[in-house]
Amino acid sequence: MKYHYAISSLGALLLGGCSVYTPMLGAAPEIRAKGELEATAAWSLTNRLDVGATYSPVPHLLVRAAASTKGGGRSAAPNDSSSYSRTTQYELAVGTYWPLGEHWLVGGLAAFGQTHAEARYDNDGTARLFSFRNPTRHQFDARYHKYSGEAYLTCQPSHRVSLGLAYRVVQVRLADVTDRGVPVQSAPVLRGEPMFFVRLGPPAEPRPWQMQLAVGSSGTFGYDERTAADRADPARQFKLGRGYLSLGAAFYPHLLWQK
């Protein structure tokens, strides 16, 4: 039974449903020296688009800006019961990086971001978690802040292939949130967001781009959504686990400038 739940949960997390909280793609930039620039774009199966740019103005310093948007069929009829979910968010970050020889790279970033989410759905936004006799209907208009710290490690076993791990700790603070017009309040929610990625570049030098496949998840520390007793509390929707599978690309314009 436990394994059946785990498998069904993973499928629901990656394929997604409606939600009011949406994680952003981890950064993990492959920058190793002053003057390098990395621009990224990625699309996930949850219908989310992430874009970002990271630059090193001086050795070991990173500055980064990123944005994300997620859309899903908002209904124009106020009394329509159909589901939708739309999210726009951004973050600004500073950080550091340290090459460990030719093949390894470690780094970290601290970021601040803001999110605006609009969503309407029943229960927890997916069909797999619970069966409610009387569905709880949500209709959110939510603005919240996110403070995050990220650590990452990248290994480059060959000139074409990179593998990496990133881990974010995100604090979510509700700023202006309503559910069906009723204000929603909550203490800050602390989430952990691991990500694993693989990048593959072209066979010939220079390699100004790489394709990226990433899988990640997001969950609240100390919160078991299977047994939690707050199923009717709208603040629960900021604590549920989320996941993503994304395909994207990273571009390195400085390699073209150096030609």
Coordinates of C-alpha atoms in Angstrom, one line a residue:
M1 CA 0.0 0.0 0.0
K2 CA 2.8 2.3 0.9
Y3 CA 4.6 1.7 -2.4
H4 CA 1.3 2.2 -4.4
Y5 CA 0.9 5.6 -2.7
A6 CA 4.5 6.6 -3.5
I7 CA 4.2 5.6 -7.2
S8 CA 0.8 7.4 -7.6
S9 CA 2.1 10.5 -5.7
L10 CA 5.2 10.7 -8.0
G11 CA 3.1 10.5 -11.1
A12 CA 0.7 13.2 -9.9
L13 CA 3.6 15.5 -8.8
L14 CA 5.3 15.3 -12.1
L15 CA 2.3 15.4 -14.4
G16 CA 0.8 18.1 -12.2
G17 CA -2.6 19.5 -11.4
C18 CA -4.0 22.8 -10.4
S19 CA -2.1 24.5 -7.5
V20 CA -1.6 27.8 -5.9
Y21 CA 2.1 27.2 -5.1
T22 CA 4.5 26.5 -7.9
P23 CA 8.3 25.9 -7.4
M24 CA 10.8 27.6 -9.7
L25 CA 13.5 25.7 -11.5
G26 CA 16.8 25.5 -9.6
A27 CA 19.6 27.7 -10.9
A28 CA 22.9 25.7 -10.7
P29 CA 24.7 27.9 -13.2
E30 CA 27.8 26.4 -14.9
I31 CA 29.9 29.5 -14.6
R32 CA 33.5 29.1 -13.7
A33 CA 35.2 32.5 -14.3
K34 CA 34.7 36.3 -14.4
G35 CA 32.8 37.6 -17.5
E36 CA 30.9 34.4 -18.1
L37 CA 27.1 34.6 -18.8
E38 CA 24.6 31.8 -18.7
A39 CA 21.0 32.3 -20.1
T40 CA 18.5 29.5 -19.6
A41 CA 15.0 28.6 -20.8
A42 CA 13.0 25.5 -19.8
W43 CA 9.5 24.2 -20.1
S44 CA 8.0 21.7 -17.7
L45 CA 5.2 19.1 -17.9
T46 CA 3.2 21.2 -15.5
N47 CA 2.9 23.9 -18.3
R48 CA 5.5 26.1 -16.7
L49 CA 8.1 28.2 -18.5
D50 CA 11.2 29.3 -16.7
V51 CA 13.8 31.8 -18.0
G52 CA 16.9 33.2 -16.3
A53 CA 20.3 34.8 -16.7
T54 CA 23.3 34.5 -14.5
Y55 CA 26.5 36.6 -14.8
S56 CA 29.9 36.8 -13.0
P57 CA 31.1 40.5 -12.9
V58 CA 34.1 39.6 -10.7
P59 CA 35.7 36.3 -9.8
H60 CA 33.6 34.0 -7.6
L61 CA 30.6 36.4 -7.6
L62 CA 27.2 35.6 -9.3
V63 CA 24.3 37.9 -10.0
R64 CA 21.1 36.4 -11.3
A65 CA 17.6 37.3 -12.4
A66 CA 14.9 34.7 -13.2
A67 CA 11.2 34.6 -14.0
S68 CA 8.6 31.9 -14.4
T69 CA 5.1 31.7 -15.7
K70 CA 2.5 29.0 -15.6
G71 CA -0.9 29.1 -17.3
G72 CA -3.9 26.8 -17.5
G73 CA -7.2 27.8 -19.0
R74 CA -8.8 30.4 -16.9
S75 CA -12.6 30.5 -17.3
A76 CA -14.2 33.8 -18.2
A77 CA -17.4 32.9 -16.4
P78 CA -17.3 33.8 -12.7
N79 CA -19.8 31.1 -11.7
D80 CA -18.1 28.4 -13.9
S81 CA -16.9 25.5 -11.8
S82 CA -14.0 24.5 -14.2
S83 CA -10.5 24.5 -12.9
Y84 CA -7.6 26.8 -13.8
S85 CA -4.2 27.8 -12.5
R86 CA -2.1 30.8 -13.5
T87 CA 1.2 31.9 -11.9
T88 CA 3.8 34.6 -12.6
Q89 CA 6.8 35.0 -10.4
Y90 CA 10.4 36.4 -10.4
E91 CA 13.5 36.2 -8.3
L92 CA 16.7 38.2 -7.9
A93 CA 19.8 36.5 -6.5
V94 CA 23.5 36.9 -5.6
G95 CA 25.9 34.1 -5.0
T96 CA 29.3 32.5 -5.4
Y97 CA 31.0 29.7 -7.3
W98 CA 34.2 27.7 -6.8
P99 CA 35.7 25.4 -9.4
L100 CA 37.2 22.3 -7.9
G101 CA 39.7 21.2 -10.5
E102 CA 38.7 20.7 -14.2
H103 CA 35.6 18.6 -13.7
W104 CA 33.8 19.8 -10.5
L105 CA 32.1 23.0 -9.6
V106 CA 30.3 24.0 -6.3
G107 CA 28.3 27.2 -5.6
G108 CA 25.5 28.8 -3.8
L109 CA 22.9 31.6 -4.2
A110 CA 20.6 33.6 -1.9
A111 CA 17.4 34.9 -3.5
F112 CA 14.3 37.0 -3.0
G113 CA 11.2 36.6 -5.1
Q114 CA 7.6 37.5 -5.5
T115 CA 4.7 35.5 -6.9
H116 CA 1.1 36.2 -8.1
A117 CA -1.0 33.1 -8.5
E118 CA -4.7 32.7 -9.5
A119 CA -6.2 29.3 -9.2
R120 CA -9.6 27.5 -8.9
Y121 CA -9.9 23.8 -8.2
D122 CA -11.4 21.2 -5.8
N123 CA -9.7 19.6 -2.8
D124 CA -6.0 19.6 -3.3
G125 CA -5.9 20.1 -7.1
T126 CA -5.2 16.5 -8.0
A127 CA -7.2 13.3 -8.1
R128 CA -4.8 11.0 -6.3
L129 CA -4.4 12.3 -2.8
F130 CA -7.8 12.0 -1.1
S131 CA -11.4 11.2 -1.8
F132 CA -13.7 13.8 -0.3
R133 CA -17.5 13.1 0.1
N134 CA -18.0 16.9 0.1
P135 CA -15.4 18.5 -2.1
T136 CA -13.6 21.6 -0.7
R137 CA -13.6 24.2 -3.5
H138 CA -10.8 26.8 -3.7
Q139 CA -10.5 30.0 -5.7
F140 CA -7.3 31.7 -4.9
D141 CA -6.0 35.2 -5.7
A142 CA -2.6 35.0 -4.0
R143 CA 0.5 37.2 -3.7
Y144 CA 3.3 35.9 -1.6
H145 CA 7.0 36.4 -1.1
K146 CA 9.8 33.8 -1.3
Y147 CA 13.2 33.9 0.4
S148 CA 15.6 31.1 -0.7
G149 CA 19.1 29.7 -0.4
E150 CA 20.5 27.2 -2.9
A151 CA 23.6 25.0 -2.9
Y152 CA 24.6 23.1 -6.0
L153 CA 27.3 20.7 -7.2
T154 CA 28.1 20.0 -10.9
C155 CA 30.3 17.2 -12.3
Q156 CA 31.5 17.3 -15.9
P157 CA 32.7 13.8 -16.8
S158 CA 33.3 14.8 -20.4
H159 CA 33.4 17.9 -22.5
R160 CA 29.9 17.3 -23.7
V161 CA 28.1 16.0 -20.6
S162 CA 27.4 17.7 -17.2
L163 CA 25.5 16.2 -14.2
G164 CA 24.4 18.1 -11.3
L165 CA 22.5 18.4 -8.0
A166 CA 20.9 21.5 -6.5
Y167 CA 19.0 21.9 -3.3
R168 CA 16.9 24.9 -2.3
V169 CA 15.4 25.9 1.1
V170 CA 12.5 28.3 0.4
Q171 CA 10.6 30.3 2.9
V172 CA 7.1 31.2 1.7
R173 CA 5.4 34.3 3.3
L174 CA 1.8 35.0 2.4
A175 CA 1.4 38.7 1.7
D176 CA -2.1 39.2 0.2
V177 CA -4.0 35.9 -0.2
T178 CA -7.8 35.3 -0.5
D179 CA -9.7 32.0 -1.1
R180 CA -13.2 32.7 -2.5
G181 CA -12.8 36.2 -1.3
V182 CA -11.9 35.3 2.3
P183 CA -8.4 36.4 3.5
V184 CA -5.9 33.5 4.2
Q185 CA -3.2 33.8 6.8
S186 CA -0.4 31.5 7.8
A187 CA 2.9 31.4 9.5
P188 CA 5.9 31.3 7.1
V189 CA 6.1 27.9 5.3
L190 CA 9.6 26.4 5.0
R191 CA 10.1 24.1 2.0
G192 CA 12.9 21.9 0.6
E193 CA 13.4 21.7 -3.1
P194 CA 16.0 19.2 -4.6
M195 CA 16.7 19.0 -8.3
F196 CA 18.8 16.7 -10.4
F197 CA 19.8 17.7 -13.9
V198 CA 21.7 16.4 -17.0
R199 CA 23.1 18.7 -19.6
L200 CA 24.4 17.7 -23.1
G201 CA 26.3 20.0 -25.4
P202 CA 27.2 19.8 -29.1
P203 CA 30.2 17.6 -30.2
A204 CA 32.4 20.5 -31.5
E205 CA 34.1 23.4 -29.8
P206 CA 33.0 26.0 -28.9
R207 CA 29.9 24.8 -27.1
P208 CA 27.7 28.0 -26.7
W209 CA 24.6 25.9 -25.7
Q210 CA 23.6 22.8 -23.9
M211 CA 20.3 20.9 -23.7
Q212 CA 19.0 20.2 -20.2
L213 CA 16.8 17.6 -18.6
A214 CA 15.8 18.3 -15.0
V215 CA 13.6 16.6 -12.4
G216 CA 12.8 18.2 -9.1
S217 CA 10.3 18.3 -6.2
S218 CA 9.2 20.6 -3.5
G219 CA 7.8 19.7 0.0
T220 CA 7.2 21.3 3.3
F221 CA 9.5 20.3 6.2
G222 CA 7.8 18.2 8.8
Y223 CA 4.4 18.2 7.0
D224 CA 2.8 14.8 6.1
E225 CA -0.1 15.6 3.8
R226 CA -1.5 12.1 4.1
T227 CA -2.2 12.4 7.8
A228 CA -2.5 16.2 8.3
A229 CA -5.8 17.3 9.9
D230 CA -6.0 20.7 8.1
R231 CA -7.6 19.5 4.8
A232 CA -10.2 22.2 4.8
D233 CA -7.7 25.0 5.7
P234 CA -6.8 27.0 2.6
A235 CA -3.3 27.5 4.0
R236 CA -2.7 23.8 3.5
Q237 CA -2.4 24.6 -0.3
F238 CA 0.9 26.3 0.4
K239 CA 2.3 23.1 2.2
L240 CA 1.5 20.4 -0.3
G241 CA 4.2 18.6 -2.3
R242 CA 4.9 19.6 -5.8
G243 CA 7.2 18.3 -8.5
Y244 CA 8.3 18.9 -12.1
L245 CA 10.0 17.3 -15.1
S246 CA 11.5 19.9 -17.4
L247 CA 13.3 20.2 -20.7
G248 CA 15.3 23.2 -21.6
A249 CA 18.5 24.8 -22.9
A250 CA 21.4 26.8 -21.5
F251 CA 23.2 29.4 -23.6
Y252 CA 26.7 30.9 -23.1
P253 CA 27.0 34.0 -25.2
H254 CA 30.5 34.8 -23.9
L255 CA 31.9 31.8 -25.8
L256 CA 30.7 33.5 -29.1
W257 CA 32.2 36.9 -28.0
Q258 CA 35.6 35.2 -27.4
K259 CA 35.8 33.7 -31.0

